[in-house]
Tab-separated table of C-alpha atoms in Angstrom:
chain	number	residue	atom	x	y	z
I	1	UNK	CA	-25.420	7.601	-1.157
I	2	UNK	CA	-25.145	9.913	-4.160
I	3	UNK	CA	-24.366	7.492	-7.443
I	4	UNK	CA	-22.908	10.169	-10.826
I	5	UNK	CA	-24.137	8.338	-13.958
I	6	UNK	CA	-21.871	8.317	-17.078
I	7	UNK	CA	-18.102	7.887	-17.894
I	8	UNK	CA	-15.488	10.321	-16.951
I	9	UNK	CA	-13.743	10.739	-20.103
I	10	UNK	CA	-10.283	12.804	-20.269
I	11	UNK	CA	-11.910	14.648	-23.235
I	12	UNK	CA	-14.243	16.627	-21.067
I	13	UNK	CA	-12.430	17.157	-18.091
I	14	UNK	CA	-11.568	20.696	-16.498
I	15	UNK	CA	-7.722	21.429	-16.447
I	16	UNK	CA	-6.307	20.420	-13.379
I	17	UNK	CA	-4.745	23.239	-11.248
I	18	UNK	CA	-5.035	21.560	-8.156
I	19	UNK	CA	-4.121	18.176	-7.388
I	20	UNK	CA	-3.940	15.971	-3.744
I	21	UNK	CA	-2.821	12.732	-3.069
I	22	UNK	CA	-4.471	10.340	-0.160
I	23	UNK	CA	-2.609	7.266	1.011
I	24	UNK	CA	-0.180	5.348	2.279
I	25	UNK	CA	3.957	4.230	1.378
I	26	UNK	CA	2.948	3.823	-2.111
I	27	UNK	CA	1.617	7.238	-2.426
I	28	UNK	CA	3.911	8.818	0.301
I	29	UNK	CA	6.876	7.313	-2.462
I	30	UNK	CA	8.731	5.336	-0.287
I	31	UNK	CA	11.231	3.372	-2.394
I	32	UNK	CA	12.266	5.988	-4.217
I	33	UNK	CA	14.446	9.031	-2.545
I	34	UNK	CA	15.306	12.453	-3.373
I	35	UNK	CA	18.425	14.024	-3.275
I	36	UNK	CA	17.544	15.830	-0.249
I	37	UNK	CA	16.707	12.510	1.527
I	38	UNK	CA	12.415	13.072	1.122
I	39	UNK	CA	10.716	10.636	-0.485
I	40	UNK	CA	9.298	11.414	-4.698
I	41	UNK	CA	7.084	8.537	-5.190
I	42	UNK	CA	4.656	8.154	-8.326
I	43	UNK	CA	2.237	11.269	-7.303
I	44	UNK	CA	4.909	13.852	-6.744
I	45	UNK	CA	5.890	12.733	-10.566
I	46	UNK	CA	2.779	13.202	-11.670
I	47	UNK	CA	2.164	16.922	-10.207
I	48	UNK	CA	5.649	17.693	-12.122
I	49	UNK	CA	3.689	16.329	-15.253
I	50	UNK	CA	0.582	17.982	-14.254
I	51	UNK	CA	2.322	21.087	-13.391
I	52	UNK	CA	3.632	20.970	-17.141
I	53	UNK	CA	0.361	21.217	-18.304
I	54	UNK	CA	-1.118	23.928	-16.376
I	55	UNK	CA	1.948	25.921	-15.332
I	56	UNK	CA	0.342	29.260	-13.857
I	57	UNK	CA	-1.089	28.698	-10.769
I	58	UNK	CA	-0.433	24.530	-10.137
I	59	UNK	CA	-0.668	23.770	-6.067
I	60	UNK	CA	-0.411	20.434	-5.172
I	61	UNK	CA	-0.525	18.443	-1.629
I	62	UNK	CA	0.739	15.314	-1.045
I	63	UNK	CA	-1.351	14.121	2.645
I	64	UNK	CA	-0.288	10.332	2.205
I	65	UNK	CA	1.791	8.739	5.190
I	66	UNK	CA	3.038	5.015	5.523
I	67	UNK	CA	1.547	2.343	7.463
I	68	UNK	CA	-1.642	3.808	6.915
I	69	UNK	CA	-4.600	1.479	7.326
I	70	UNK	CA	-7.649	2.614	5.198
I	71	UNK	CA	-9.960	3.817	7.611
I	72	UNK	CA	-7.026	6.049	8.893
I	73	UNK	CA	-6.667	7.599	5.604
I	74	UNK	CA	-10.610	7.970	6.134
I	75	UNK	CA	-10.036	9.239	9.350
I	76	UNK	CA	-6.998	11.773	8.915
I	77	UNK	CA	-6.676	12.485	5.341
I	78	UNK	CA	-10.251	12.711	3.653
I	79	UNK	CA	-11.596	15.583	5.810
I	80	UNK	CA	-8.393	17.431	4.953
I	81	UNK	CA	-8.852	16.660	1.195
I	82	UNK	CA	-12.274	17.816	1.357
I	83	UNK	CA	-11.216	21.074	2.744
I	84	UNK	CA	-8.885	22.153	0.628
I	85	UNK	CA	-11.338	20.972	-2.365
I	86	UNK	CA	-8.739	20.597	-5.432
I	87	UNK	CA	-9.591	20.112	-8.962
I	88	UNK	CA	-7.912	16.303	-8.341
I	89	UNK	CA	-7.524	13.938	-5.751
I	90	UNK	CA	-5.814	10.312	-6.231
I	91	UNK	CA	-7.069	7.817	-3.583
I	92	UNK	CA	-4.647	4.861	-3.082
I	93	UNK	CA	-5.944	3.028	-0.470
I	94	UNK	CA	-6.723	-0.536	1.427
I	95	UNK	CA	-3.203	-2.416	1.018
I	96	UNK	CA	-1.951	-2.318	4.494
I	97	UNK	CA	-5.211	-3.856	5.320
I	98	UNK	CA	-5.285	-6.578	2.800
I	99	UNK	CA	-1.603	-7.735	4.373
I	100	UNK	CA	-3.890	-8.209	7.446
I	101	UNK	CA	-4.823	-11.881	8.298
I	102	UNK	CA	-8.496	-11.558	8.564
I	103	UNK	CA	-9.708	-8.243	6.991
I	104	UNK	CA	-12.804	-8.914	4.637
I	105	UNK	CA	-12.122	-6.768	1.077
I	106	UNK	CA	-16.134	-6.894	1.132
I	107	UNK	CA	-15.948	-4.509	4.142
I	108	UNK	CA	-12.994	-2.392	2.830
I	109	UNK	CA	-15.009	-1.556	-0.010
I	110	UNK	CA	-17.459	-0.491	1.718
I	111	UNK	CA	-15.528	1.742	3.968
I	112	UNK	CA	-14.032	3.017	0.745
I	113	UNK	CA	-17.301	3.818	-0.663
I	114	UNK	CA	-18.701	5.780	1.676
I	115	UNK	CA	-15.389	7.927	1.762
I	116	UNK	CA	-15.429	8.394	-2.332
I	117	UNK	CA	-18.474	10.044	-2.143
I	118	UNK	CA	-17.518	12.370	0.586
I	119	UNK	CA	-14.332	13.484	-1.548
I	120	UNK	CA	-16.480	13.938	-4.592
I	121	UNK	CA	-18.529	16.855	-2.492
I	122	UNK	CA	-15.455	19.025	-3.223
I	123	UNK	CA	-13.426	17.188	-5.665
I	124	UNK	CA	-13.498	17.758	-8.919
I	125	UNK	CA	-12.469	14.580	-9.980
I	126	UNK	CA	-11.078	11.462	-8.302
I	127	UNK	CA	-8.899	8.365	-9.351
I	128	UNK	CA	-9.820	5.210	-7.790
I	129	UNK	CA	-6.261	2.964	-7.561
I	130	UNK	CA	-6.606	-0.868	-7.707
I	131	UNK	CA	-3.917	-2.988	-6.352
I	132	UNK	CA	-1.110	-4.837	-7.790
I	133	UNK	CA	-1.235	-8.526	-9.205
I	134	UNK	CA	1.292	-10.175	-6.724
I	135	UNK	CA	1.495	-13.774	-8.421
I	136	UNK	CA	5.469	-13.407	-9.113
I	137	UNK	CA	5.956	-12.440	-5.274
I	138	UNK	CA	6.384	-15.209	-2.836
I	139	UNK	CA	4.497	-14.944	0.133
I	140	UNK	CA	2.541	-12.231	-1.469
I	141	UNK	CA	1.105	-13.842	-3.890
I	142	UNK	CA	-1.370	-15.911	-1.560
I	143	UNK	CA	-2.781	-13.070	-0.900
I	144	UNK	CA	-3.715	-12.622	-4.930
I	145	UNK	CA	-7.092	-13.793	-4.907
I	146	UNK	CA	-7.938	-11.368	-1.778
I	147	UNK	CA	-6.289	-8.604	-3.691
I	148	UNK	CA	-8.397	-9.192	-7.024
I	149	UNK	CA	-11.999	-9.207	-5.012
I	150	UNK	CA	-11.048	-6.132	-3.522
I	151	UNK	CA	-9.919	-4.485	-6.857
I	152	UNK	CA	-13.356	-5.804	-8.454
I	153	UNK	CA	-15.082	-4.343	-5.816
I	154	UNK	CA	-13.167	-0.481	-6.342
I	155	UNK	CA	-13.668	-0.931	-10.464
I	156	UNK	CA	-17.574	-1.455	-9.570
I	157	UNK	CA	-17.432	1.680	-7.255
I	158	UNK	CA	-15.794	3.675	-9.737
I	159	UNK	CA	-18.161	3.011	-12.287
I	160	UNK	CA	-21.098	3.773	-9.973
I	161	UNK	CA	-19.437	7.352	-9.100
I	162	UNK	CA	-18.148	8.080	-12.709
I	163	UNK	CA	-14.515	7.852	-11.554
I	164	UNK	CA	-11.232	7.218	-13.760
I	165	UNK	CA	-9.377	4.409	-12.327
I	166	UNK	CA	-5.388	3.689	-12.098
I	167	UNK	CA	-5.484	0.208	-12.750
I	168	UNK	CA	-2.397	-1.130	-11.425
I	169	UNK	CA	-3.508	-5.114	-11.800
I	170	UNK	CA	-3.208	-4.368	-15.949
I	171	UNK	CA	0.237	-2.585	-15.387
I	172	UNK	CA	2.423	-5.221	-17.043
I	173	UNK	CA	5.755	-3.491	-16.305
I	174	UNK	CA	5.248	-3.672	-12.343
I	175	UNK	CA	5.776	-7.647	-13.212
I	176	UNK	CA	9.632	-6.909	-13.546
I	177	UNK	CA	11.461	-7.397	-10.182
I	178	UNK	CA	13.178	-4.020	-10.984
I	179	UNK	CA	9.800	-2.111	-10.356
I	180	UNK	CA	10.396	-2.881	-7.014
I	181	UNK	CA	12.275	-2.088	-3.785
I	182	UNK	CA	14.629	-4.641	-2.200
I	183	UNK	CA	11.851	-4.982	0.217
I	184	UNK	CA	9.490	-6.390	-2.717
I	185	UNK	CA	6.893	-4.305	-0.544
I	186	UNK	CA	7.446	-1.082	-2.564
I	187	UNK	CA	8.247	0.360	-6.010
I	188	UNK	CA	11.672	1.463	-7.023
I	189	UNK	CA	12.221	4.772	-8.577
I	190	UNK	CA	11.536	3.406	-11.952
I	191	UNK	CA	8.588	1.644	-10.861
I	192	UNK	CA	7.387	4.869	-9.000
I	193	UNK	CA	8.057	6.439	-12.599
I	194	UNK	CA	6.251	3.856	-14.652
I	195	UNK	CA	3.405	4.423	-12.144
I	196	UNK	CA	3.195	8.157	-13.021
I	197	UNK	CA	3.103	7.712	-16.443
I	198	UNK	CA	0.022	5.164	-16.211
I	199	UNK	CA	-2.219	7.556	-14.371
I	200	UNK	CA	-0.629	10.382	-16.585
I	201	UNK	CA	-1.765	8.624	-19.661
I	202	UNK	CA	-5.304	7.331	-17.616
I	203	UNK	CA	-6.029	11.269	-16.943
I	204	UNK	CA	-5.471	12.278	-20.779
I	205	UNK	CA	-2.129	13.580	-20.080
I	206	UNK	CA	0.614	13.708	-23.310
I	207	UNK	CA	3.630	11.708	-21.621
I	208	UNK	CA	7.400	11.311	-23.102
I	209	UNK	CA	7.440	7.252	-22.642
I	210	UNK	CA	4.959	4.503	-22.221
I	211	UNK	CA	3.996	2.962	-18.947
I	212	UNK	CA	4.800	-0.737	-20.366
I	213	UNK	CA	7.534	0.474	-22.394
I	214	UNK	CA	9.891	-2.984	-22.443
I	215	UNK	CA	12.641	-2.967	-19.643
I	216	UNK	CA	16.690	-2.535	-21.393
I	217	UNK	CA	17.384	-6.307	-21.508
I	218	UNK	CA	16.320	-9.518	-19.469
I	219	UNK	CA	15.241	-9.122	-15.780
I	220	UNK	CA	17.349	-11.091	-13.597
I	221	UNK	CA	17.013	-14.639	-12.209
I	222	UNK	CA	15.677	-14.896	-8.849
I	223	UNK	CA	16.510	-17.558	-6.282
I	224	UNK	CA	15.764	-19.613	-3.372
I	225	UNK	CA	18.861	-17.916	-1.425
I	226	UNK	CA	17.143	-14.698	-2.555
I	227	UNK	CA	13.511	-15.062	-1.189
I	228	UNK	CA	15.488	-16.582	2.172
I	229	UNK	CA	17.227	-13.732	2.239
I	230	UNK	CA	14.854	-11.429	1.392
I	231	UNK	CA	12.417	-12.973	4.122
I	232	UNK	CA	14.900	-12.544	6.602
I	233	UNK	CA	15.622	-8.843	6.094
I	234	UNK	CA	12.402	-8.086	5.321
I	235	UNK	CA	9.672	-9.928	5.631
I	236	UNK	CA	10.376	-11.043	9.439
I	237	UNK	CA	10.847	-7.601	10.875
I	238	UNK	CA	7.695	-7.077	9.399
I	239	UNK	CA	5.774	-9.483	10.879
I	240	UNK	CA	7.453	-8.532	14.134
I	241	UNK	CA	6.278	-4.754	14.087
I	242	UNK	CA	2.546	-5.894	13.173
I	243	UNK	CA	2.778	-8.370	16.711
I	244	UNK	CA	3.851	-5.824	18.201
I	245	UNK	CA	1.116	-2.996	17.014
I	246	UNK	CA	4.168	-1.028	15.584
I	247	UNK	CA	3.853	0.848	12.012
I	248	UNK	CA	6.187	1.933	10.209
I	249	UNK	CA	4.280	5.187	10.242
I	250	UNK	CA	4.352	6.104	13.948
I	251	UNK	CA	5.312	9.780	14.375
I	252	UNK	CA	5.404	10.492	10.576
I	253	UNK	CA	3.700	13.577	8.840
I	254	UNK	CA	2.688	14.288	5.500
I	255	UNK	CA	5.133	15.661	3.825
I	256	UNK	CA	3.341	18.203	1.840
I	257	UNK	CA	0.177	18.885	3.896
I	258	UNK	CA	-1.190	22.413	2.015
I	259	UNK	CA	-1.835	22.967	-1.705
I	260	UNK	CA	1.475	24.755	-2.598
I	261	UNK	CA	3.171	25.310	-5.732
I	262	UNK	CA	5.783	23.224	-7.080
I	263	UNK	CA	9.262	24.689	-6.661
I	264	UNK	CA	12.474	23.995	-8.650
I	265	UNK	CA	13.391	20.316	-7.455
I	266	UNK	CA	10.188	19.130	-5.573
């Protein structure tokens, strides 16, 4: 395996003219709808930003589907990413399997790895994501400890490969129950937003507002009633389409599969 020494610093980057995002919900945007019923997401606002700084020419593809375990993303998205060999690519990946009883983040890393180096053939440059800190989730937040060995693992194999990294664990403002979806399994609009502007400001990128900019006023309380509630609408159903092999992904396509430009209102 190829290892790049040294940094990747914003101040000697290439402008970015392409850009494609690999993934799953969280990169797909799901959470946070257009008006025309597609999901935005955190990458789609970040081409918009991107697009602002290199307006002639700016294609972006969005590949990322839901459900999608990571060596699926290996599987369907990577070889496509490689192929249409953009200046960026943003590689959110691994959190479906971490929800898994069982998986080993050891292995996942791994299997990340492998598929980082194979992108960096024909990317120019590529963010590694790390996952959220989940200790204000119930349920979720068992699975903390899992989730921090795995993002260890992704800083180490960013610094081997000389990769930026989105490092959602730091991102304070995704501690606020309004970054997040009813669901509590995905961001809400704002938290998509807040998102963008992190890995705007990670790639060098001049941005109107802060990623932990405070939140307007006090979140609100949660309660028991709430996470009952909450585990009944949500997290059940859940569970039920994992027994039953099920994703939430099953005959869903990328919703922007081909470097294109960015039109008025996508």
């Amino acid at each position: 395996m190829l290892y790049v020494t040294g940094k990747w610093s914003a101040d000697t980057a290439a402008p970015t003219t392409s850009y494609v995002a690999i993934g799953d919900s969280f990169t797909e945007g799901v959470g946070d709808p257009g008006p025309d019923g597609v999901f935005v997401g955190w990458a789609d606002r970040l081409a918009r930003m991107l697009a602002g700084q290199s307006p002639d020419g700016f294609r972006y593809a969005n590949l990322a589907v839901r459900g999608r375990l990571l060596q699926q993303i290996v599987d369907e998205q990577v070889p496509r990413a490689r192929e249409l060999a953009p200046d960026l690519v943003t590689f959110c990946a691994g959190g479906n399997d971490i929800l898994r009883p069982g998986t080993d983040p050891d292995t996942l890393a791994g299997i990340y790895e492998a598929a980082l180096a194979e992108l960096l053939t024909t990317a120019g440059t590529v963010v590694v994501c790390t996952g959220f800190d989940t200790r204000s989730f119930p349920v979720l937040s068992l699975l903390r400890g899992k989730i921090a060995t795995y993002n260890a693992h992704l800083r180490a194999v960013a610094d081997r490969h000389g990769c930026p990294v989105l490092d959602l664990w730091s991102l304070r403002a995704v501690q606020d129950r309004r970054a997040w979806d009813e669901d509590r399994l995905h961001l809400s609009p704002e938290g998509h937003r807040r998102v963008a502007l992190r890995c705007a400001e990670v790639l060098g990128i001049e941005t109107p507002d802060h990623a932990d900019d405070p939140w307007p006023g006090p979140q609100a309380a949660g309660s028991r009633r709430d996470d009952l509630l909450w585990a009944r609408q949500h997290l059940l159903p859940w569970i039920g389409r994992r027994l039953r092999g099920e994703s939430s992904g099953d005959n869903v396509e990328a919703k922007r599969p081909d470097l294109a430009p960015l039109s008025t209102g996508n």
